C-alpha positions in Angstrom: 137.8 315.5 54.0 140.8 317.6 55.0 143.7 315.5 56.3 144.3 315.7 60.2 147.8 315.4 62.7 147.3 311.9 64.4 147.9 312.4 68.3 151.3 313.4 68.8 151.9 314.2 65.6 153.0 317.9 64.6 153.6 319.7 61.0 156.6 321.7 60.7 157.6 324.1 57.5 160.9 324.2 56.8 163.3 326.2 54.2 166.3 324.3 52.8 169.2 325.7 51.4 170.0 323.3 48.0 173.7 324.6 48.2 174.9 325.2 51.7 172.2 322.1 53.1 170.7 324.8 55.8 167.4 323.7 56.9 165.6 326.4 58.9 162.3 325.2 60.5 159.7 328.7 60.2 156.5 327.5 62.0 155.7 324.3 63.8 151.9 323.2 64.8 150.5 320.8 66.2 146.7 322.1 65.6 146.8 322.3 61.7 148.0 319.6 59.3 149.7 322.5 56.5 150.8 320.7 53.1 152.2 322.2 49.9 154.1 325.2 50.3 154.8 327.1 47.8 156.6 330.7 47.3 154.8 334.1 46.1 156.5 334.7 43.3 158.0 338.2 45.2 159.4 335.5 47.6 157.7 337.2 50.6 155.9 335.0 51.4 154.7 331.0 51.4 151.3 329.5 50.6 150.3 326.7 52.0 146.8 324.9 52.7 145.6 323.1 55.9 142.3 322.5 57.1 140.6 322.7 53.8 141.3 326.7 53.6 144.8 328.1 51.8 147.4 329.8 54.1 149.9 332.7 53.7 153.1 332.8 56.4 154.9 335.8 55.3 158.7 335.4 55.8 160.8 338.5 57.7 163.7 338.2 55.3 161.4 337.8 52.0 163.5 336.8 49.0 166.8 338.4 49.8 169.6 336.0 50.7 171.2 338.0 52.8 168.3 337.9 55.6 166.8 335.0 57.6 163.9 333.4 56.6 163.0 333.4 60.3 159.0 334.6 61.1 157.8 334.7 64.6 154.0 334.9 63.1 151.9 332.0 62.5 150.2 330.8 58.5 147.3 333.2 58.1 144.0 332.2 56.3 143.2 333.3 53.1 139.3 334.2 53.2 138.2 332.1 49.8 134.8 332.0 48.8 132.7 330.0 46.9 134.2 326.5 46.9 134.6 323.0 48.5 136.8 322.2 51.1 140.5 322.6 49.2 142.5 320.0 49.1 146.9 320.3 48.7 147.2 320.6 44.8 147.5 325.0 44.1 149.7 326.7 42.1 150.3 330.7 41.4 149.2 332.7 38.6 152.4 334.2 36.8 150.4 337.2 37.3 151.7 337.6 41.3 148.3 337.9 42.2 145.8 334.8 41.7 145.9 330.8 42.5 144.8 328.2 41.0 143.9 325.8 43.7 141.8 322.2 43.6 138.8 321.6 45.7 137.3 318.5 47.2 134.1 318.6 44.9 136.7 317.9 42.2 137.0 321.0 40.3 139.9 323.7 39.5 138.9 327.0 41.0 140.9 330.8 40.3 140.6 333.4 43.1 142.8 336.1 44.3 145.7 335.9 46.7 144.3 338.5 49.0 140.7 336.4 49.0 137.3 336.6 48.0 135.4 334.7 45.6 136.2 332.0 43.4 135.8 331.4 39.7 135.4 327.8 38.9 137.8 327.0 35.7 136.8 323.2 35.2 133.3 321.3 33.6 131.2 318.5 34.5 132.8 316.4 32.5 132.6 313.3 35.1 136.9 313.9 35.8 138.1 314.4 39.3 140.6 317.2 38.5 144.4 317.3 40.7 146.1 320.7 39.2 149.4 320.8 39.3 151.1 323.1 36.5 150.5 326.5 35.0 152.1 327.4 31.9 154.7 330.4 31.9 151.9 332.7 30.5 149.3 331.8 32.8 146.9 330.5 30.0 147.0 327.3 30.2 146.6 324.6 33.6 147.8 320.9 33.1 146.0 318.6 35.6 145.6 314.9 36.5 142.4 313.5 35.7 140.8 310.8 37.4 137.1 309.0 36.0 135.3 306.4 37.2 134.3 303.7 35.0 130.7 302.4 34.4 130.9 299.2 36.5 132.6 301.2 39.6 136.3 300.8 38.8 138.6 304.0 38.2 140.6 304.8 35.5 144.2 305.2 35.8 144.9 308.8 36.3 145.9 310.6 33.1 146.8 313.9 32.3 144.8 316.9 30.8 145.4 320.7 30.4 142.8 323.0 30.2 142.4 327.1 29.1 143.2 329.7 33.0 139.9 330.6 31.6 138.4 327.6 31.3 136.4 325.5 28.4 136.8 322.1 27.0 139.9 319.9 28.3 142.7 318.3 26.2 143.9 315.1 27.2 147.8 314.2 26.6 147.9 310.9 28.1 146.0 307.5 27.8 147.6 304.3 29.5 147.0 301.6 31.8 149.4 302.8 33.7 149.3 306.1 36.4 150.3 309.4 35.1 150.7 312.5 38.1 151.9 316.0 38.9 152.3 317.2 35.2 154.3 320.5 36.1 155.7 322.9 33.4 159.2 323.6 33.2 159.9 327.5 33.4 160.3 328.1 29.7 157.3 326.4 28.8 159.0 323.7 26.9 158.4 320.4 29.0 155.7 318.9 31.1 157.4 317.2 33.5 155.3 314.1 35.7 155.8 310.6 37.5 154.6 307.8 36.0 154.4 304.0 36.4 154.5 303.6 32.3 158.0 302.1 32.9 157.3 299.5 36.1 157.9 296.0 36.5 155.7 296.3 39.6 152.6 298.0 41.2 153.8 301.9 42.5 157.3 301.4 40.6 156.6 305.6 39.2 159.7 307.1 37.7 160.0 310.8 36.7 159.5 311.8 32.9 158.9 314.9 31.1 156.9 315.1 27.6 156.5 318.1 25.3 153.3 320.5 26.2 151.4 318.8 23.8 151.9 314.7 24.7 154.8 314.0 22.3 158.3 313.4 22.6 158.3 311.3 26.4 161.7 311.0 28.2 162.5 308.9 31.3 164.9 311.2 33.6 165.2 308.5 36.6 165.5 304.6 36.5 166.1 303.7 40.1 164.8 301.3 42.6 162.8 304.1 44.3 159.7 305.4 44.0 159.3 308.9 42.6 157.1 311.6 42.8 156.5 315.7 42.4 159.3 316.6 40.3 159.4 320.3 40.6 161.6 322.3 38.1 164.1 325.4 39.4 162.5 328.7 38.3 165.9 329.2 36.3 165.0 325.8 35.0 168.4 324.0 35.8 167.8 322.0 38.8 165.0 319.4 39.4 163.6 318.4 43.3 161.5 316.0 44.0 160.0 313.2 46.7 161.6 309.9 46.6 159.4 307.0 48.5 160.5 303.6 49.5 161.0 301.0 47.1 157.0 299.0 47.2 155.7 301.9 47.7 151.9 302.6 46.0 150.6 305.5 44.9 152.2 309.1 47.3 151.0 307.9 51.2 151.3 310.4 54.4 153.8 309.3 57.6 156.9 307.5 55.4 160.5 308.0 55.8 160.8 309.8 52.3 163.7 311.4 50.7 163.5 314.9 49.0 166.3 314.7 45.8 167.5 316.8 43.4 168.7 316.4 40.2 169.3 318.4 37.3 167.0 319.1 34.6 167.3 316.1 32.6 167.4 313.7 36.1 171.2 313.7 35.8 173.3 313.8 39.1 171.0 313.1 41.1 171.7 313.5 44.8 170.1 313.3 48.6 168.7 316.5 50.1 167.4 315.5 53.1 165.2 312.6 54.3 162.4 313.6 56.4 159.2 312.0 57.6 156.3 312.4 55.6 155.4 312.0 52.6 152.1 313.2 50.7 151.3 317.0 52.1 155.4 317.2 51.7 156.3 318.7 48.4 153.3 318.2 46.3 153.4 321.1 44.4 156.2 323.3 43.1 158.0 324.8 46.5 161.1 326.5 44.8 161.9 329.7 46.1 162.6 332.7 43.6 166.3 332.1 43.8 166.4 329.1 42.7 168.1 327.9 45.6 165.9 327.3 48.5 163.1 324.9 48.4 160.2 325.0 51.5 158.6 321.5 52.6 156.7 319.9 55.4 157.5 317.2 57.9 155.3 315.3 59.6 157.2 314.3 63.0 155.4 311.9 65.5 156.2 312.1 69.6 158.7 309.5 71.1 
């Protein structure tokens, strides 16, 4: 089921300036929960999904610096067909004009940004599939992959890739312990993802990055928080992600989090801004063509 705003609560979309700390709130609801934005790779535009349906809020300045992000127009639907109920994990096809997005019947679907129907890219293979990556060349997705065992109990996620077109999957990971939001880096060289392989406790995930095909792991934070998304710059030298609590499990909704940045190898890390929210915030990659600007959501309640 698509996530709802509690009473009170409202969902705001902001830009953030990386460099100059400028944080420009663009629309504000308090009908729709929106999640996930992400930029059109033109930056005109930002899609986001709410409600179960994807969204587009086109942006008056588009990608050029020198003009305000400002938009006095609210997220418009995009009219997808053929699918479940989406839930926050899309990304864009390098080819400006699909998405990849996930749907609640647990399957990885391909349809055009304008709308219309959708091609299912994922099997029956008994997985619940979370996209979160697309390879520079559009031919390959990396997802996480959830299964349920035979006496009820879930295994911990791990993570898969799988042809745009679709096929057989390749698992890279196979642990007890969680593995999420495998997300290329821009030259096609890394997978970054969080990961709990390194905890001394339940929820203790760290950020890592591993080569495309499951070698050659690297731990880029080792910090008391917990952290999640990490989303690579598109000129690949900076690194953002969510930082929760320290105790928290797992990516919850309505918690004081911390959005970070960091450079590509988690060096230097530093405080962006700390908002409340949490999942729907930054789950998938929100940098803005420039590699400066990053979009997110808050989740602010009345009072």
């Amino acid at each position: 089921m698509p996530r709802a705003l509690a009473p009170g609560q409202r969902s705001r979309i902001h830009v953030l300036d990386v460099e100059t700390g400028e944080d420009q709130i663009l629309h504000e609801s308090e009908a729709v929960l929106y999640e996930a934005p992400n930029w059109t790779l033109d930056g005109a535009a930002l899609i986001l999904n709410g409600d179960g349906h994807l969204f587009r809020l086109d942006l008056d300045g588009g990608g050029d610096l020198d003009r305000p992000d400002r938009t006095g127009g609210a997220p418009q639907r995009i009219p997808l067909e053929g699918m479940a109920p989406l839930n926050n994990d899309h990304v864009l096809d390098p080819d400006g004009e699909h998405v990849f997005v996930s749907a609640d019947d647990s399957h990885i679907y391909r349809a055009l940004l304008t709308g219309g129907p959708a091609e299912q890219i994922t099997l029956g293979d008994g997985l619940l599939h979370y996209l979160h990556g697309v390879s520079p060349d559009g031919a390959t997705l990396a997802y996480t992959g959830v299964q349920r065992r035979s006496d009820g109990s879930w295994v911990p996620p791990n993570l898969f890739t799988i042809r745009a077109e679709g096929g057989e999957s390749t698992q890279l990971t196979d642990n007890e312990f969680p593995d999420d939001g495998p997300e290329y880096s821009p030259d096609g060289a890394w997978i970054y993802l969080n990961s709990e392989r390194s905890r001394t406790v339940a929820g203790h995930a760290q950020l890592f990055r591993m080569r495309p095909d499951g070698t050659g792991m690297e731990q880029l934070t080792d910090d008391e928080r917990v952290n999640w998304f990490p989303h690579l710059s598109p000129d690949g030298a900076r690194l953002a992600y969510v930082s929760f609590p320290p105790g928290t499990e797992g990516h919850p909704a309505d918690r004081e989090v911390i959005l970070r940045l960091a450079a590509a190898d988690g060096n230097g890390i530093r405080d962006l801004t700390a908002v409340f929210g949490g999942q729907g915030t930054m789950n998938v990659n929100s940098w803005a063509p420039d590699s400066r600007r990053i979009a997110y959501v808050d989740y602010p309640l009345q009072g």
